[in-house]
mmCIF file of C-alpha atoms in Angstrom:
data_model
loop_
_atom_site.group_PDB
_atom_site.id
_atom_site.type_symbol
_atom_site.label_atom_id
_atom_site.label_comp_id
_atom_site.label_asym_id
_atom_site.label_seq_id
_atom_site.Cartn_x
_atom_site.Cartn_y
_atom_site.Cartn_z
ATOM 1 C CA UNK D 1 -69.393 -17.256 81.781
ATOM 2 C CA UNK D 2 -72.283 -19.208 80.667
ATOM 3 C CA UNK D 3 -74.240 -18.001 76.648
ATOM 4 C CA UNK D 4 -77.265 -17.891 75.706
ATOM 5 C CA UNK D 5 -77.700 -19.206 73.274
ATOM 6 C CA UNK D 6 -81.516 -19.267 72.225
ATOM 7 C CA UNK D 7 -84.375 -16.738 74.026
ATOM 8 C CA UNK D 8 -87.649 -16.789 73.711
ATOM 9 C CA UNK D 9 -90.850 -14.815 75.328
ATOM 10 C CA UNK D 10 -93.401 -17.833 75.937
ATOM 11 C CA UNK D 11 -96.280 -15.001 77.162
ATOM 12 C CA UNK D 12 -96.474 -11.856 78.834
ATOM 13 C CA UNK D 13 -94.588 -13.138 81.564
ATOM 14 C CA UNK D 14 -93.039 -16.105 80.984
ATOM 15 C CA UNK D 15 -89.613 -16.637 79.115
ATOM 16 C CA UNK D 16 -87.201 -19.482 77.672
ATOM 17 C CA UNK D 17 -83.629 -19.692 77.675
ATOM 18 C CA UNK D 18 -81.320 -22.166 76.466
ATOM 19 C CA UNK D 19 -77.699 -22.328 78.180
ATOM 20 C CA UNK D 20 -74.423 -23.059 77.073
ATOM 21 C CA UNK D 21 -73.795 -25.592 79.941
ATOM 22 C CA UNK D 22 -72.112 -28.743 79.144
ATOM 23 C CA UNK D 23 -71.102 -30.105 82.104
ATOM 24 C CA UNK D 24 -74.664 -29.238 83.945
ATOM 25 C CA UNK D 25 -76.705 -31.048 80.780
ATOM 26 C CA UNK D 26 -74.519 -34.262 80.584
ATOM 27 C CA UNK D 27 -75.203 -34.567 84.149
ATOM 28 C CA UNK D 28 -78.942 -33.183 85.431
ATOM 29 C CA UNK D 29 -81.920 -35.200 85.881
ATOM 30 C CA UNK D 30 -85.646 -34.475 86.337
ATOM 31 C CA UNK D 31 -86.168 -32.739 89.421
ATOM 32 C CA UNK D 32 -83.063 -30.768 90.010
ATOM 33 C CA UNK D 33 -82.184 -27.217 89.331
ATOM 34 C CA UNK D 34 -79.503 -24.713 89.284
ATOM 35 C CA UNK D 35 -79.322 -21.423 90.200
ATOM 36 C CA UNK D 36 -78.172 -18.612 88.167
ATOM 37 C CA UNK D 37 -76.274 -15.689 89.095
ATOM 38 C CA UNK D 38 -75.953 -12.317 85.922
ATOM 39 C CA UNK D 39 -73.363 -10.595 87.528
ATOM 40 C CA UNK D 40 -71.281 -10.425 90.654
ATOM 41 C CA UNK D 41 -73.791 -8.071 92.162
ATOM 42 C CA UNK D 42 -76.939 -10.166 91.177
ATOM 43 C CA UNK D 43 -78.959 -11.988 93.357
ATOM 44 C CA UNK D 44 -79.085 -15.871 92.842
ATOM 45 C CA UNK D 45 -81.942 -17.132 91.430
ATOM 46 C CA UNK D 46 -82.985 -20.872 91.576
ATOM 47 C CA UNK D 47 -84.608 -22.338 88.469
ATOM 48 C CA UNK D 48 -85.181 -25.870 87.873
ATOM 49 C CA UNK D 49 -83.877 -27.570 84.975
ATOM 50 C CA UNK D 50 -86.617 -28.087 82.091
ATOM 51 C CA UNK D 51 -85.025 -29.927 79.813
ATOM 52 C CA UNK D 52 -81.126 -30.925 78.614
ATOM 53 C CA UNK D 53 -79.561 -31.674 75.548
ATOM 54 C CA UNK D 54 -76.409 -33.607 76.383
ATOM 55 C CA UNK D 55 -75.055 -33.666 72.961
ATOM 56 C CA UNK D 56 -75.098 -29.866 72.500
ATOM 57 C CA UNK D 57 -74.452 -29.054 75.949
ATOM 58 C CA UNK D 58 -77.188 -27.211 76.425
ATOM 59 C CA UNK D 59 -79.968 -26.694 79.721
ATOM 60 C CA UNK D 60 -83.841 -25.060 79.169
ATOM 61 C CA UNK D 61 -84.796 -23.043 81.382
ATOM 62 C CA UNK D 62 -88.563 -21.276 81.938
ATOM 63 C CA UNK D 63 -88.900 -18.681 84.239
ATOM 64 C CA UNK D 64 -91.487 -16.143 85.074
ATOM 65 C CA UNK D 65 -90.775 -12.643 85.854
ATOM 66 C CA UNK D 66 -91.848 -11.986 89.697
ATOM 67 C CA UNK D 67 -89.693 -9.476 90.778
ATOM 68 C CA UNK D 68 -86.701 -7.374 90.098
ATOM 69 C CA UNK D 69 -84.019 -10.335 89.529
ATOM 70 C CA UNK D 70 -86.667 -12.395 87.088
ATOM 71 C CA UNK D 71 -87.108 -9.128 85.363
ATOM 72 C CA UNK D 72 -83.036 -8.538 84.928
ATOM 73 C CA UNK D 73 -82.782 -12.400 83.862
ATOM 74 C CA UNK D 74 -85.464 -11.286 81.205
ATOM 75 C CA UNK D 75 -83.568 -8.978 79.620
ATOM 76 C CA UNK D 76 -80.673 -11.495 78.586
ATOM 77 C CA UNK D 77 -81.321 -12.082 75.305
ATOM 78 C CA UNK D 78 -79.859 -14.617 72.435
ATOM 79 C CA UNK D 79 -75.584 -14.054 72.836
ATOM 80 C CA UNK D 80 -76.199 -12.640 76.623
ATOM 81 C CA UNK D 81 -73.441 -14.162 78.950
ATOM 82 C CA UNK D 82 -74.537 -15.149 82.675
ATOM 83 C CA UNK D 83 -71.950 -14.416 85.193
ATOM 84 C CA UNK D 84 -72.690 -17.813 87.094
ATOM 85 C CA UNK D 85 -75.062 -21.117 86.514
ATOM 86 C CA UNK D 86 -74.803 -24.029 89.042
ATOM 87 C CA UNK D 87 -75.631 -27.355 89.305
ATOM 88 C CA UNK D 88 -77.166 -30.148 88.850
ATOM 89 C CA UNK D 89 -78.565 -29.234 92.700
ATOM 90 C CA UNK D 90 -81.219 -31.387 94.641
ATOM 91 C CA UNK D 91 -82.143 -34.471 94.909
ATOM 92 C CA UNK D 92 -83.634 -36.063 91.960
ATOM 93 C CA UNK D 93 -87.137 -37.271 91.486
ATOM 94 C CA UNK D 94 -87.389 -41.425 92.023
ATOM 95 C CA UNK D 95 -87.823 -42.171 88.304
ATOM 96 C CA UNK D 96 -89.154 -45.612 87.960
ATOM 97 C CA UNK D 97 -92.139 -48.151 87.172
ATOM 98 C CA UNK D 98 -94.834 -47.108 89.380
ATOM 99 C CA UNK D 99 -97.597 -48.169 87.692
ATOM 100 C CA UNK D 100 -100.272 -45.461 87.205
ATOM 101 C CA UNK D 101 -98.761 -41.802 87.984
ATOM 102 C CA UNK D 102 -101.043 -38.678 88.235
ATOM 103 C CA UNK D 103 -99.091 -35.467 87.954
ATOM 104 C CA UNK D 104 -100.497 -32.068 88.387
ATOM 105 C CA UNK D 105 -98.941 -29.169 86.925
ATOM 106 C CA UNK D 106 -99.857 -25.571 87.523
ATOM 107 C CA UNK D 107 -98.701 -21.696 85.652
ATOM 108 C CA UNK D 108 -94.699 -21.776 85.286
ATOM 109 C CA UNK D 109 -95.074 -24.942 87.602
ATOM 110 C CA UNK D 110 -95.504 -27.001 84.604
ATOM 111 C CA UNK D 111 -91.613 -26.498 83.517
ATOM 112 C CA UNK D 112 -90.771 -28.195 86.663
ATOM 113 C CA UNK D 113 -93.035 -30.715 85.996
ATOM 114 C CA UNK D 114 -92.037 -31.278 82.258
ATOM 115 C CA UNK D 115 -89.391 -33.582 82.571
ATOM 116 C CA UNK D 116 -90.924 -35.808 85.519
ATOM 117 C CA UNK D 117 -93.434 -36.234 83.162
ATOM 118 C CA UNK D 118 -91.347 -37.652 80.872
ATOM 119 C CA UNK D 119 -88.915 -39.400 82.813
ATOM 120 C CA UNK D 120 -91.930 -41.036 84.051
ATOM 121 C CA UNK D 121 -92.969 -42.735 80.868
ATOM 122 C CA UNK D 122 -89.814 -43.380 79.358
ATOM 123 C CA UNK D 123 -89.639 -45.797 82.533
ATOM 124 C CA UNK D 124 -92.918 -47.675 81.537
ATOM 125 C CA UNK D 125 -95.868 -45.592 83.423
ATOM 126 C CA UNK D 126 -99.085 -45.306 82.271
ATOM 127 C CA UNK D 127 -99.184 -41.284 82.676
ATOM 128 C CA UNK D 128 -102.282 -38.916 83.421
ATOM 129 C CA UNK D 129 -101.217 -35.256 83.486
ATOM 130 C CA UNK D 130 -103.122 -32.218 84.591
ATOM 131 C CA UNK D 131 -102.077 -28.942 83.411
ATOM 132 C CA UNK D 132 -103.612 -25.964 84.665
ATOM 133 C CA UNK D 133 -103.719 -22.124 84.159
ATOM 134 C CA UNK D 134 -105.385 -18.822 84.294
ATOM 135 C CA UNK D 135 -106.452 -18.546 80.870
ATOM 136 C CA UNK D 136 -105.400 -20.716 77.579
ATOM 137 C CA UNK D 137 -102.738 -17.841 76.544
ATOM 138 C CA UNK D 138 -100.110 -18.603 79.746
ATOM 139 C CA UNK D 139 -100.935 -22.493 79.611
ATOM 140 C CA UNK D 140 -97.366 -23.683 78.618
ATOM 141 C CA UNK D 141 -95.894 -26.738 77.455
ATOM 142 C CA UNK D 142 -99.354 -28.597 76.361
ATOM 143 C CA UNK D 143 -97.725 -30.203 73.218
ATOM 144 C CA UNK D 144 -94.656 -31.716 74.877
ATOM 145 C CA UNK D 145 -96.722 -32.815 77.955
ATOM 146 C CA UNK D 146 -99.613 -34.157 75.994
ATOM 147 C CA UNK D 147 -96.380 -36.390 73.589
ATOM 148 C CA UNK D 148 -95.445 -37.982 77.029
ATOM 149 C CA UNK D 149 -99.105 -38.509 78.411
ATOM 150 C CA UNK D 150 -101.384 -41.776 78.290
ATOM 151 C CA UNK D 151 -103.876 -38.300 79.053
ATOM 152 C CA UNK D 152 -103.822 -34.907 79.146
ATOM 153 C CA UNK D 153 -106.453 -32.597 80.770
ATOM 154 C CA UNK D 154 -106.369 -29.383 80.462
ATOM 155 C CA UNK D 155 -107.980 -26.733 83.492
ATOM 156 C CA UNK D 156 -108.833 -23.006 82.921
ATOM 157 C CA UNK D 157 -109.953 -20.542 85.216
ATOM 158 C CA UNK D 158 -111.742 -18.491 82.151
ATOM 159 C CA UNK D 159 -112.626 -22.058 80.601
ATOM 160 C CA UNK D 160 -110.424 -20.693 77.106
ATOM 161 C CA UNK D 161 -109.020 -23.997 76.549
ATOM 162 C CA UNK D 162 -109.917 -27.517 78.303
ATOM 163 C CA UNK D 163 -112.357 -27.757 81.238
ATOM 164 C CA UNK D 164 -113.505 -24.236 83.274
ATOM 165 C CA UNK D 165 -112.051 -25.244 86.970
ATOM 166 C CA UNK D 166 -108.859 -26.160 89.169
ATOM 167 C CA UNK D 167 -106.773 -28.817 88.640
ATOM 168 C CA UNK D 168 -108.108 -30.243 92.186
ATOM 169 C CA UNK D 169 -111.582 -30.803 90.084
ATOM 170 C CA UNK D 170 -109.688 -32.833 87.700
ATOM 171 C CA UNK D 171 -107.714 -34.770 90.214
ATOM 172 C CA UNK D 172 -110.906 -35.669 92.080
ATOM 173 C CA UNK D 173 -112.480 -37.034 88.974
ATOM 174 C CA UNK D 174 -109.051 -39.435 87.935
ATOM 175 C CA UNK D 175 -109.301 -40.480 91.237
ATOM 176 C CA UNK D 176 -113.194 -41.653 91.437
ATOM 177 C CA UNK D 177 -112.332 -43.278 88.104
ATOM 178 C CA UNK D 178 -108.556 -44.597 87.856
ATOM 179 C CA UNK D 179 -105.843 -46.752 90.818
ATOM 180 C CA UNK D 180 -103.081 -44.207 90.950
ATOM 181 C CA UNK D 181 -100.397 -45.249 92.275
ATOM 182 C CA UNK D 182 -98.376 -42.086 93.083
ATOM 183 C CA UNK D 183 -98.891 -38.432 92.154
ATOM 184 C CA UNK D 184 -97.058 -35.171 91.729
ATOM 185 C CA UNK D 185 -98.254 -31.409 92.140
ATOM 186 C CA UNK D 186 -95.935 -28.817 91.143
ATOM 187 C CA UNK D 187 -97.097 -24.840 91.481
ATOM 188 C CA UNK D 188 -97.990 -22.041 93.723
ATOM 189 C CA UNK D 189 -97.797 -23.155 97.189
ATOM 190 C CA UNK D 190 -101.336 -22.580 97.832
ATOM 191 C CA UNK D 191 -102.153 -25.000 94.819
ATOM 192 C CA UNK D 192 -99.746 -28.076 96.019
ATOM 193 C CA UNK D 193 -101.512 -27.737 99.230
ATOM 194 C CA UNK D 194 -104.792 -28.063 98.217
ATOM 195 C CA UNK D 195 -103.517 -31.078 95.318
ATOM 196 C CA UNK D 196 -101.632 -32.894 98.524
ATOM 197 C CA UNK D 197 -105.357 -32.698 100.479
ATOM 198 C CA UNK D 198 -107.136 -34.002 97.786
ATOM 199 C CA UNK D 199 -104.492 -36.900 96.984
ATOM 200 C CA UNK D 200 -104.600 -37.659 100.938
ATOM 201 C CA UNK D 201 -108.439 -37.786 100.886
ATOM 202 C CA UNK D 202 -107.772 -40.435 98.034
ATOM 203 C CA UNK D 203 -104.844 -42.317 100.149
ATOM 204 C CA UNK D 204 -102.388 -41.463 97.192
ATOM 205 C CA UNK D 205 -98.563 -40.462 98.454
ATOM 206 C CA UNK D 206 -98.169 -37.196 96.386
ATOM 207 C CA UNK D 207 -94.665 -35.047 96.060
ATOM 208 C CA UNK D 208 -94.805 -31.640 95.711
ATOM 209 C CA UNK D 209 -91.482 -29.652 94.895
ATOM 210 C CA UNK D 210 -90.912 -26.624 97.662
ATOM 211 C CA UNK D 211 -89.189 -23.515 96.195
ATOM 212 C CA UNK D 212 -88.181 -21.237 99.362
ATOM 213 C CA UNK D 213 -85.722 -18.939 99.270
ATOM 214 C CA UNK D 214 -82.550 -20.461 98.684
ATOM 215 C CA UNK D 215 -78.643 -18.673 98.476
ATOM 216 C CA UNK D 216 -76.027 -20.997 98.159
ATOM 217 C CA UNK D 217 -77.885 -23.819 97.043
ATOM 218 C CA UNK D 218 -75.506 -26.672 99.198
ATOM 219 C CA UNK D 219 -77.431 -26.937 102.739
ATOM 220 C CA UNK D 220 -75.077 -24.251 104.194
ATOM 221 C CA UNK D 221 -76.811 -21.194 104.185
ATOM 222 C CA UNK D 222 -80.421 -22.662 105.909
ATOM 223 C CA UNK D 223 -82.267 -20.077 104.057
ATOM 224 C CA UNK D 224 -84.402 -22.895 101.759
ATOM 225 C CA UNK D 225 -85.406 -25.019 105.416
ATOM 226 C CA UNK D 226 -88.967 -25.977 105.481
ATOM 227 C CA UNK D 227 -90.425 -28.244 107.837
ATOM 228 C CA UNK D 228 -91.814 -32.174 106.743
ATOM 229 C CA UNK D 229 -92.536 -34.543 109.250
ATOM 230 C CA UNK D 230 -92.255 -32.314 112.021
ATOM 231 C CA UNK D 231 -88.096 -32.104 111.645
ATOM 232 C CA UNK D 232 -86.120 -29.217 109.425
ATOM 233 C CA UNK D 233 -84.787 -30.139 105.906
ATOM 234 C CA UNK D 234 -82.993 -27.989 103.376
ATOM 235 C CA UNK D 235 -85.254 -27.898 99.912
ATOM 236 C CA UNK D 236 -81.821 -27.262 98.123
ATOM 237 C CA UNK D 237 -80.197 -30.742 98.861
ATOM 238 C CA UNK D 238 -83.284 -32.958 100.693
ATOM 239 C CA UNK D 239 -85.413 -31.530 98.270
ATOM 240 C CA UNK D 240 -86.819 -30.044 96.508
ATOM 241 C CA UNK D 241 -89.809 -32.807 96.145
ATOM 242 C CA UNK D 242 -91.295 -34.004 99.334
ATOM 243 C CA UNK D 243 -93.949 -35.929 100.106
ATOM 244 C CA UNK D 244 -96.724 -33.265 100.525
ATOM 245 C CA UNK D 245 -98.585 -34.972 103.891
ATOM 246 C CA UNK D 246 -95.260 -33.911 105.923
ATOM 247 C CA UNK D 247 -94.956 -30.791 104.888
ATOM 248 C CA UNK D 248 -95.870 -27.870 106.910
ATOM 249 C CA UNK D 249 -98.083 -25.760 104.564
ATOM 250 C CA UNK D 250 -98.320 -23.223 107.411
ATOM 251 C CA UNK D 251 -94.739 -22.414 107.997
ATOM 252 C CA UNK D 252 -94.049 -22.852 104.383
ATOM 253 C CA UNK D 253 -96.430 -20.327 103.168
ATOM 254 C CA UNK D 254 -95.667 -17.901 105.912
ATOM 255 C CA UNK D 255 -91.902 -17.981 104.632
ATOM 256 C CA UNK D 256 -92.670 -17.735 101.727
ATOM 257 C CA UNK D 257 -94.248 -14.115 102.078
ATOM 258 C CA UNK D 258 -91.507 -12.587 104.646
ATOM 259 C CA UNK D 259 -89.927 -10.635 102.375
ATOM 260 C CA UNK D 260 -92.884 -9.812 100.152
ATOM 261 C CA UNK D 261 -92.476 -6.038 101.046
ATOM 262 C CA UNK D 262 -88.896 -5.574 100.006
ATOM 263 C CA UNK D 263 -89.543 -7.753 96.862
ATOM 264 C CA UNK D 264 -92.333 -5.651 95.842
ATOM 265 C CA UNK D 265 -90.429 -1.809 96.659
ATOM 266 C CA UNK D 266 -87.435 -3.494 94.643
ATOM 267 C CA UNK D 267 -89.233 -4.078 91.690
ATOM 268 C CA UNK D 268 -90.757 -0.903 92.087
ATOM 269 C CA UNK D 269 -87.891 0.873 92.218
ATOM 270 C CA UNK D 270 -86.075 -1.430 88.748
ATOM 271 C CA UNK D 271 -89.435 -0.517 86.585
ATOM 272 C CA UNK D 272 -88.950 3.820 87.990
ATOM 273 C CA UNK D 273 -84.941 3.090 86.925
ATOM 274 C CA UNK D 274 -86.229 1.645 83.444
ATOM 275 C CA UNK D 275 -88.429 4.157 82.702
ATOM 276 C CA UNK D 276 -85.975 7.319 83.252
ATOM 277 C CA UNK D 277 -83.368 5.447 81.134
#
């Protein structure tokens, strides 16, 4: 069993947990993720990994409730126990001296993002990050971004905090104006496909990290496979960042509605349970 040990509601739908998980902090790095099981009838969620603390054994997570599962994993409060956590899983981002880095973070995207962005400096980048959101209330994470950031700019959709636009606005105008070396997007699906055409445009490499539906979380299953380069790889163990030119935005987004339906009737069906008990 795996405490909680601190819980916290970041907005309306966003939430924090820190993990008892000793073995999983001494050993995660940016870009990987577990996945998180409550109970032996729960479904397995992968999360990626925001941020570790080694020397109290302890893994961040920030999650944001979707669907039925997200809103169970809600509910597990400060002393909750979770039935299983796994990991470190994936592949690791390439942490290293690029030169000038861009990276692009958008909603709950910008907890995967987090620690690149850090890793990234600690290693001697000069770092631009974009952080984007619907409004200034569900922008997370500005302060810790902004301490590991040369620059931080800030995109609205409502214009509450930072510029009124999408973060593709903002990486158009680093781009007239700075030599990026590489670049990140992390988000909706839609979003990193739009970032990787405007990075492309520019002749930057960008990764983008791919979040399919995943069960096992080892490459056995195939559920996570997503096509880049025009052959199959598993997001849980090739992934899950890949450079965005290979990917196949199509197929991607098209798996990643297939069960859309049956995601939507479960929840339905958890909030009718909730409100009768």
């Amino acid at each position: 069993m795996f405490k909680v040990t601190a819980y916290e509601r970041l907005t309306t739908n966003e939430y924090q947990l820190w993990i008892d998980a000793p073995r999983i902090a001494a050993r995660a790095k940016p870009g990987q993720f577990v996945i998180i099981r409550m109970d032996e009838t729960g479904e397995r969620i992968p999360l990626t990994i925001c941020e570790t603390n080694p020397k109290d054994g302890q893994i961040r997570i920030i999650f944001q409730v979707i669907g039925k599962s997200t809103a169970e994993l809600a509910e597990f409060k400060t002393g909750s126990e979770l039935l299983d956590v796994v990991g470190p899983l994936g592949t690791p981002t390439a942490i290293k001296n690029y030169g000038t880095v861009l990276l692009v973070g958008g909603g709950v995207g910008i907890a995967a993002l987090y620690p690149t962005v850090k890793g990234l400096k600690q290693a001697g980048n000069r770092v631009i990050t974009v952080l984007g959101a619907k409004s200034k209330d569900i922008l997370i994470l500005r302060d810790e971004c902004a301490k590991y950031s040369d620059e931080l700019i800030l995109m609205t959709d409502d214009g509450s905090i930072g510029r009124k636009g999408l973060v593709t606005e903002a990486m158009e105008d680093v781009f007239n104006r700075e030599q990026i070396d590489q670049a990140w997007a992390v988000g909706p699906g839609i979003m990193m496909r739009f970032c990787t055409q405007v990075a492309t445009k520019h002749d930057v490499p960008v990764y983008v990290s791919l979040n399919p539906i995943m069960i096992d979380g080892t490459g056995m299953c195939g559920c996570c496979r997503v096509t880049v380069d025009n052959h199959i790889r598993f997001a849980c163990v090739d992934g899950p960042e890949f450079l965005g030119a290979g990917v196949d935005w199509d197929s991607f987004m098209q798996r990643m509605r297939q069960y859309r339906v049956q995601e939507k009737q479960a929840f339905e069906q958890y909030e009718q349970l909730r409100q009768v008990q």
